[in-house]
Coordinates of C-alpha atoms in Angstrom, one line a residue:
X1 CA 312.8 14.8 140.6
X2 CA 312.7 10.9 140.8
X3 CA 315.8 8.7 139.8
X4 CA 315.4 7.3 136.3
X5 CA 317.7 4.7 134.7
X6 CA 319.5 5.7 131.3
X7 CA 321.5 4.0 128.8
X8 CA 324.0 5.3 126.8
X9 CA 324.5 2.8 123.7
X10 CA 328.2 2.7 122.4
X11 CA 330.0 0.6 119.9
X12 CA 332.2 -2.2 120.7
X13 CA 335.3 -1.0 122.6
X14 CA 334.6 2.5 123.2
X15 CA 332.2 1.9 126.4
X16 CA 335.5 3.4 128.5
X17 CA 335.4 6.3 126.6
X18 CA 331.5 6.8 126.8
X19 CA 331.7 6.1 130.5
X20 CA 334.6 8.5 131.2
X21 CA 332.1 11.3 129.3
X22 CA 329.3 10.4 131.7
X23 CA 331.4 10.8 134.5
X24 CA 332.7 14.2 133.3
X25 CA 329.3 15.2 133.3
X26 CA 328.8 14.3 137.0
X27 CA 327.0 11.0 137.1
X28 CA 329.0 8.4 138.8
X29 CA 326.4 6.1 139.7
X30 CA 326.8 3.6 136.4
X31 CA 327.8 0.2 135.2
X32 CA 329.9 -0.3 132.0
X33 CA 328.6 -3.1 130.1
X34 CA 329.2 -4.3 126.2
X35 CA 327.8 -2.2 123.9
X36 CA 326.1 0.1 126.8
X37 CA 326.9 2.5 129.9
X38 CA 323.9 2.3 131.8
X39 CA 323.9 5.2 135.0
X40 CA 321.3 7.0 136.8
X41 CA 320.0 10.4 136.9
X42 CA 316.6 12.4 136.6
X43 CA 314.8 14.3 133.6
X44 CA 317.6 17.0 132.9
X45 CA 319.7 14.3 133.0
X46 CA 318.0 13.5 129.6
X47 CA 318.5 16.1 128.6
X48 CA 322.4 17.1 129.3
X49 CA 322.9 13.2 128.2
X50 CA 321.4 14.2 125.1
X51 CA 323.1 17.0 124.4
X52 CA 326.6 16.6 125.8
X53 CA 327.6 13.1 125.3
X54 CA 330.0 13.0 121.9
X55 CA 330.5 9.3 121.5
X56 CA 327.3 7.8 123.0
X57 CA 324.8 6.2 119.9
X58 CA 321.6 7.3 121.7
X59 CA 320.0 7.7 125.2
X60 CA 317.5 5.3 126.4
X61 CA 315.7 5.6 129.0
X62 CA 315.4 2.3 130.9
X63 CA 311.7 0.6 131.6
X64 CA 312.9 -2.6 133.0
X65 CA 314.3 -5.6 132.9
X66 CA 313.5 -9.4 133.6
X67 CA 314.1 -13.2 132.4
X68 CA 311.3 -13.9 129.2
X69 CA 312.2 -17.5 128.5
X70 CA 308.0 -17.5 127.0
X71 CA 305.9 -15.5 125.6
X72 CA 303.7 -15.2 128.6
X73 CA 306.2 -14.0 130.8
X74 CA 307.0 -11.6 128.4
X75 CA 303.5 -10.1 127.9
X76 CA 303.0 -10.2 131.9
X77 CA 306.1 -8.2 133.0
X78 CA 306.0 -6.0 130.3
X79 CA 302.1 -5.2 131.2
X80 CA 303.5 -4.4 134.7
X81 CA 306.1 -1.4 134.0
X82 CA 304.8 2.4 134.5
X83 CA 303.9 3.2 131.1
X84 CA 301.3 5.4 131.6
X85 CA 303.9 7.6 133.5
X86 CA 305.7 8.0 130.4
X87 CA 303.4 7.6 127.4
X88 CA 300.7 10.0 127.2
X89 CA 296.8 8.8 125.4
X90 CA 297.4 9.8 122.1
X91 CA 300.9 9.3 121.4
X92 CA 302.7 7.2 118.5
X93 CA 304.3 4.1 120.5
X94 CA 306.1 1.7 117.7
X95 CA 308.0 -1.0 119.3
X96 CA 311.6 -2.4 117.7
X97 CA 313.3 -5.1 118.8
X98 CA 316.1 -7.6 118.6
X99 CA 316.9 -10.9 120.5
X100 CA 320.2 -12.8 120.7
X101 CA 321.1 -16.4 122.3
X102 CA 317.1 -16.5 123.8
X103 CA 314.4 -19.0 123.3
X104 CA 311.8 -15.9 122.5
X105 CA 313.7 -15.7 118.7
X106 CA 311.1 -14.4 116.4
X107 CA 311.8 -10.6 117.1
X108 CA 308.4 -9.6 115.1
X109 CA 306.4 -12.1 117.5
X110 CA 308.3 -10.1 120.6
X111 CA 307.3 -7.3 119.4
X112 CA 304.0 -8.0 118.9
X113 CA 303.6 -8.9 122.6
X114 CA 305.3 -6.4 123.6
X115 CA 302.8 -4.0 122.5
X116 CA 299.7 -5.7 123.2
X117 CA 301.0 -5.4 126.4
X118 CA 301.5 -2.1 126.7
X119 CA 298.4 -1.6 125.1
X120 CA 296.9 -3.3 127.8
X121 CA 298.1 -1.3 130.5
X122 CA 297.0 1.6 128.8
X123 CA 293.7 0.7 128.7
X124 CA 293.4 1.0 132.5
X125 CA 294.9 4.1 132.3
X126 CA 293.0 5.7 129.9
X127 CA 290.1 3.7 130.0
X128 CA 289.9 3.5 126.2
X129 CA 289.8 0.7 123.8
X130 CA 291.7 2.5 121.0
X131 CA 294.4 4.8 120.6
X132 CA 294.8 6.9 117.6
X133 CA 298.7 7.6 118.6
X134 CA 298.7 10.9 116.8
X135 CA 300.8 12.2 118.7
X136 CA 304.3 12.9 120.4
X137 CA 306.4 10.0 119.3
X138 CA 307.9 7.0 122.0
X139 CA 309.7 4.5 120.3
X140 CA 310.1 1.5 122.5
X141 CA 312.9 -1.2 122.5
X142 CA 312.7 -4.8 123.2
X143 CA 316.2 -6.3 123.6
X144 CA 316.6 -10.2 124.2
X145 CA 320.0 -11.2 125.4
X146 CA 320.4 -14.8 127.5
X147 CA 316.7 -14.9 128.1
X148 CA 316.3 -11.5 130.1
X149 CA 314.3 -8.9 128.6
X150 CA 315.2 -5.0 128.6
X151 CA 312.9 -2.6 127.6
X152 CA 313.8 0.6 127.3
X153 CA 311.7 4.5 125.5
X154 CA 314.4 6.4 123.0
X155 CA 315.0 9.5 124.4
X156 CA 317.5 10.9 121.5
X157 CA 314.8 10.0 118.1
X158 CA 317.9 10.5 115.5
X159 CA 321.2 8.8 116.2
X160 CA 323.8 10.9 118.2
X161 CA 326.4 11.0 115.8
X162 CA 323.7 13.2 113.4
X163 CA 325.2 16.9 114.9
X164 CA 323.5 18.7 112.2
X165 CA 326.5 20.5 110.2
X166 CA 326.6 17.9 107.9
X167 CA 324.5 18.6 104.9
X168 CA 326.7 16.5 102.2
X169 CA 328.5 13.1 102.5
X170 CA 331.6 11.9 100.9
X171 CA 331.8 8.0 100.4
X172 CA 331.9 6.0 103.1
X173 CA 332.1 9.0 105.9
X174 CA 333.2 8.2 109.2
X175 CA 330.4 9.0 112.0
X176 CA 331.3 12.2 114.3
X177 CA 330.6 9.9 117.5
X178 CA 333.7 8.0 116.0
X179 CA 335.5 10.9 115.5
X180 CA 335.2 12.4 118.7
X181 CA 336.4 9.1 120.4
X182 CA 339.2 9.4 118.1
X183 CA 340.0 12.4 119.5
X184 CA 339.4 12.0 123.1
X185 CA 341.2 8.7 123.2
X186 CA 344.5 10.7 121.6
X187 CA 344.1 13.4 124.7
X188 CA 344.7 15.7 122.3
X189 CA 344.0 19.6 123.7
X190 CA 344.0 23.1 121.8
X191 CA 347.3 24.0 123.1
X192 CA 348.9 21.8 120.1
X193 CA 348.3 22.0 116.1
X194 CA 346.4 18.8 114.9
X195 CA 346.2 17.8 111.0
X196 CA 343.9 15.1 109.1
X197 CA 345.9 14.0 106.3
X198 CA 342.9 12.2 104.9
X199 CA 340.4 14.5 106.1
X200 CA 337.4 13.1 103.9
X201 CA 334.3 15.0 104.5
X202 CA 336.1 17.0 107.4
X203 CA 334.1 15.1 111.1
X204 CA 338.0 15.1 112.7
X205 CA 339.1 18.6 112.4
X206 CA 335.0 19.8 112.6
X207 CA 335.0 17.8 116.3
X208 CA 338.3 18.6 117.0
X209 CA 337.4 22.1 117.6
X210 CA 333.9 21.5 119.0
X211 CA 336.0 19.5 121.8
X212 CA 338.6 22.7 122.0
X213 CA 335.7 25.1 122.6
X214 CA 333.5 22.9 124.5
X215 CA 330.8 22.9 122.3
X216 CA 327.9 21.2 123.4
X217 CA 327.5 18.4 120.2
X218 CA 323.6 18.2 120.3
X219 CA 323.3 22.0 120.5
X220 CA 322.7 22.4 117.0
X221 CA 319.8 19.9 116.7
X222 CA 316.2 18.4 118.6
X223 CA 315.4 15.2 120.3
X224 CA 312.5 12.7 120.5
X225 CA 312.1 13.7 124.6
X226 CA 311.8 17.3 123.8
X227 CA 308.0 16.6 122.5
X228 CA 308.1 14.3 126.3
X229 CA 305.7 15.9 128.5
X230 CA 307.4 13.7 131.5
X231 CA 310.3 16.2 130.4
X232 CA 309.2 19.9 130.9
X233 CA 310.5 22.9 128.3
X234 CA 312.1 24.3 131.3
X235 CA 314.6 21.7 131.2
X236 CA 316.0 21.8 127.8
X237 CA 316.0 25.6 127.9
X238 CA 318.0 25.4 131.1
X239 CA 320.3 22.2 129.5
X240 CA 320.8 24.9 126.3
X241 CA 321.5 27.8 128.6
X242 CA 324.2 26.0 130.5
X243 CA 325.8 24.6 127.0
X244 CA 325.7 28.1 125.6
X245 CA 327.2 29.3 128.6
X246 CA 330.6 27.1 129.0
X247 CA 331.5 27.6 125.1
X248 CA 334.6 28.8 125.2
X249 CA 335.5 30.5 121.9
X250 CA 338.1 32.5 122.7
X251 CA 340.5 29.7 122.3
X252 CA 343.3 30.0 119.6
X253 CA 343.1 26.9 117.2
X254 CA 345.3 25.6 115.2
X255 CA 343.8 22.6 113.3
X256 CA 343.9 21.3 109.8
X257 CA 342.6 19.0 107.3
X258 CA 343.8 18.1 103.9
X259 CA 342.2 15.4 101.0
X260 CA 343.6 14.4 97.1
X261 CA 340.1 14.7 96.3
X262 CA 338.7 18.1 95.4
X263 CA 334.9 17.2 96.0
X264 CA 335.5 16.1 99.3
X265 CA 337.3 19.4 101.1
X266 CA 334.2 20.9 99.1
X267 CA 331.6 19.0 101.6
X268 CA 334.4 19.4 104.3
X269 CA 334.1 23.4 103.8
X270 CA 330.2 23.1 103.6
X271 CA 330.3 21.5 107.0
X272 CA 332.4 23.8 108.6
X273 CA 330.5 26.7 107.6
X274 CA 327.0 25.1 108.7
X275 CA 329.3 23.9 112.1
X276 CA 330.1 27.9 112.3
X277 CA 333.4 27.0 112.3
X278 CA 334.3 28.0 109.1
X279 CA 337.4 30.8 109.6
X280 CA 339.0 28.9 112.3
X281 CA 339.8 25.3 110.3
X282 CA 341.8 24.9 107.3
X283 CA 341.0 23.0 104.7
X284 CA 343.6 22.0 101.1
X285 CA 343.4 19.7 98.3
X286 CA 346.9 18.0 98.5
X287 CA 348.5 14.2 98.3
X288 CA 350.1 13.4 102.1
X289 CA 353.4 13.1 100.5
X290 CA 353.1 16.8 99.6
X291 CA 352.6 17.8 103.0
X292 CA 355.0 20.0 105.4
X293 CA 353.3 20.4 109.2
X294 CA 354.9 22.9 111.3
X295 CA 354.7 23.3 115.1
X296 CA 356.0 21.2 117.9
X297 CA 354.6 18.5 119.8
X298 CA 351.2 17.9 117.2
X299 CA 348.8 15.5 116.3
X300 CA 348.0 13.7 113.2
X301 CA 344.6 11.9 113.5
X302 CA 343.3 10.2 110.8
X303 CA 341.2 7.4 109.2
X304 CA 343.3 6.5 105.8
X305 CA 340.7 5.6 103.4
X306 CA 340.3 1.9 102.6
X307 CA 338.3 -1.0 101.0
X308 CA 335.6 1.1 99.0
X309 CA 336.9 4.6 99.8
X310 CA 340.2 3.8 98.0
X311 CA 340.7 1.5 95.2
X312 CA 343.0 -1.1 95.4
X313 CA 345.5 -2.9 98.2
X314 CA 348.6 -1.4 96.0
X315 CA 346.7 2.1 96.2
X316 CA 346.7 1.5 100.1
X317 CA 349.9 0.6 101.0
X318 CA 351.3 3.5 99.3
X319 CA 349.0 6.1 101.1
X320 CA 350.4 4.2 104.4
X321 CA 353.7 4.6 103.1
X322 CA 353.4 8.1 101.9
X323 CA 351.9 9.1 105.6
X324 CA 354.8 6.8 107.3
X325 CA 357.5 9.2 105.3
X326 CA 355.9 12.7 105.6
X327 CA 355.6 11.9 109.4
X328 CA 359.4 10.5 109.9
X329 CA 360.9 14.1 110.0
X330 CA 358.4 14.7 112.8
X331 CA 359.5 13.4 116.3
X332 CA 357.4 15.3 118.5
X333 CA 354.4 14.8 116.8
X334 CA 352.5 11.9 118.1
X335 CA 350.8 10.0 115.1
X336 CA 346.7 8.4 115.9
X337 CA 345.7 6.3 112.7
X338 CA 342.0 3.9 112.6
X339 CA 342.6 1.5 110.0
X340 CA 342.2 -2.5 109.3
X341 CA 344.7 -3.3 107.7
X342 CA 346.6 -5.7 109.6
X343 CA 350.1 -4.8 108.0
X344 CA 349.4 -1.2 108.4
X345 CA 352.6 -1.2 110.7
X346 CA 354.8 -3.0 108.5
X347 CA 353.5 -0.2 105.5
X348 CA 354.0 2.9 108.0
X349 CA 357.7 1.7 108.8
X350 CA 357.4 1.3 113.0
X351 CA 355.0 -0.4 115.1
X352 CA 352.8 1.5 117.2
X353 CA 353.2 2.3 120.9
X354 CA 349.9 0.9 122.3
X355 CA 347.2 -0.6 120.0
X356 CA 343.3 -0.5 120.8
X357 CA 340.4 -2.4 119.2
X358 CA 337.5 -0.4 117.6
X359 CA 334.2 -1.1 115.3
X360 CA 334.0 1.7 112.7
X361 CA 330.9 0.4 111.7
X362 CA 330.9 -3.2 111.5
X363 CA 334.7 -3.4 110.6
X364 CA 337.0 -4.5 112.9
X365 CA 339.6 -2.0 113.2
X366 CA 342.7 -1.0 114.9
X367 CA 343.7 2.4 116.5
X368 CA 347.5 2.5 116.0
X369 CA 349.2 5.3 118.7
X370 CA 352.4 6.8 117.7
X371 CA 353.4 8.7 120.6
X372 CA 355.9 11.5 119.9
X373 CA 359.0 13.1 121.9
X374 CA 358.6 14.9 124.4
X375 CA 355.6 13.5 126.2
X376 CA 352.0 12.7 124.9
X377 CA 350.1 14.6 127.6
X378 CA 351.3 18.7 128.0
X379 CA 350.2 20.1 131.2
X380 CA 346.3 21.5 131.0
X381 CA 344.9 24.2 131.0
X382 CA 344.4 25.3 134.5
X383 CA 340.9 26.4 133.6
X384 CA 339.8 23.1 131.5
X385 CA 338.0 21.6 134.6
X386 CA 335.7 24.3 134.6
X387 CA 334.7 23.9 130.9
X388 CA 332.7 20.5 131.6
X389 CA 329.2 21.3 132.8
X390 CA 328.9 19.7 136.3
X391 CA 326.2 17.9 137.6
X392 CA 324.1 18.8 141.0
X393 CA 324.2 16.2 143.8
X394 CA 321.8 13.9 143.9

């Protein structure tokens, strides 16, 4: 199988994370860039990307790149790239694009270009003068940063975050990629209980246990590539069989999730159910002050609502209070909270241990780590590195 390029895109400040997950999976040639992780691999890589990656926006696979300061070299370079390889005669080939800090600024002009120039190369391929693009779908990227050009073929069609348990919304959700990273960034593992005070529509605890039992995230849903004839059938069925195989079910969970609002531990069951996780998370309708956790040496990760998702600054600063006292009598718990708010330490009565920058969105947040007695990381598992899917040498 031949090398191929691949980008994982990532939010601001959770490239670390994304990269870590690509490494877990076995590829170790990459480069960790803003916004991207960018490593190589071959076609199942695609596909075990596509399916495994938790944090990652979507995986592209990676055409090229080259300085466009004009429109002709644009069109030329672009003209030059394999496309043929990839794109088959009658398939659907919309171009996006964006451009930032470049002299080529009119994204609609770049895009036009961009496909004439493709269409171009085509041509000689096919030796046609039209294509009916009827079928399987490429959607190709144009990306101007500085002058350089990257284009790039969306391998993932729907964003990552879009697992397929989620049916119903609550307001303002936060994105299962977001929650995941949540999660992983706490190095929280099944061995302890874990509660979401402010559970919402239910993404922590849902993720929470998809990490425990190392369940494949994309194993519930399709991707553009899988309609890819460049990617063969054989290769997501031997992706799926290797997910299905290293779910590990048999693991005791103890994990949580509580909400004042009644409608919204109503979509948080209706995901858990269509997650299959239904008898193994607990959902209630209670205020934090009301709750009690139990257990030693937890983890309370949560995304108190704000801004839209909860009325006004008065009604915030007492749901920070209210979590900052039901967490006091608590010592070994360690406390992981994503919020804006800039006095969010000053409302939850300490400061945090270590502080990390994160875009829920496109609002600038904090993730504020309480770490509790007793130490933050327990000893693992001795069989938890056999429950990442390891990739063959290239």
């Amino acid at each position: 199988m031949a090398k191929i390029q691949l980008i994982a895109t990532t939010p601001m400040g959770m490239e670390a994370v994304v990269a870590r997950e690509v490494k877990e999976l076995g590829y170790e040639d990459m480069m960790v860039e803003n916004g991207r992780v960018t490593f190589w691999g071959d076609e199942l890589a695609i596909c075990r990307a596509n399916l495994w990656l938790r944090t990652a926006d979507r995986i592209l696979v990676k055409m090229g790149e080259f300085p466009a300061a004009n429109f002709e070299e644009l069109f030329e370079k672009t003209k030059a790239l394999p496309w043929p390889d990839w794109i088959p005669g009658d398939a659907e080939f919309p171009v996006q694009g964006r451009s930032h800090k470049s002299q080529l600024s009119s994204v609609p002009a770049c895009q036009a270009i961009v496909k004439k120039a493709i269409v171009e190369k085509m041509k000689q391929q096919y030796n046609t003068e039209w294509f009916a693009e009827t079928g399987p779908r490429y959607v190709i990227e144009v990306a101007l940063l500085n002058d350089v050009a990257t284009l790039t073929l969306d391998s993932s069609g729907y964003g990552l975050h879009k697992r397929g348990y989620r049916k119903l919304v609550t307001e303002a959700p936060l994105k299962e990629t977001m929650a995941a990273a949540l999660i992983l960034l706490s190095r929280w593992n099944a061995e302890r209980p874990l509660l979401d005070p402010f559970c919402g529509s239910g993404t922590i605890p849902i993720e929470a246990a998809m990490i425990a039992w190392n369940i494949a995230p994309g194993l519930r849903r399709s991707f553009a590539a899988e309609a890819w004839s460049i990617v063969p059938q054989a290769l997501w069925h031997e992706a799926r069989e290797e997910a299905f195989d290293l779910l590990r079910d048999d693991i005791p969970l103890d994990i949580s999730g509580s909400d004042i609002d009644p409608a919204a531990i109503e979509v948080a069951h209706a995901a858990a159910k269509a997650a299959g996780l239904s008898k193994e998370l607990r959902f209630s309708v209670a205020p934090v002050a009301s709750l009690r956790p139990e257990g030693e040496h937890g983890c309370i990760i949560t995304n108190p609502p704000y801004g839209e998702r909860l009325g006004d600054e008065a009604e915030v600063e007492l749901a920070l209070r209210q979590l900052g006292a039901m967490t006091k009598p608590l010592p070994t718990w360690s406390v992981f909270i994503l919020n804006p708010n800039k006095q969010l330490e000053h409302f939850y009565g300490r400061p945090a241990n270590k502080k990390r920058k994160l875009f829920n969105g496109r609002i600038e947040c904090a993730y504020y780590q309480y770490f509790g007695q007793g130490g933050l990381y327990p000893r693992q598992n001795k069989d938890s590195s056999e429950q990442k899917p390891q990739q063959t040498k290239l």
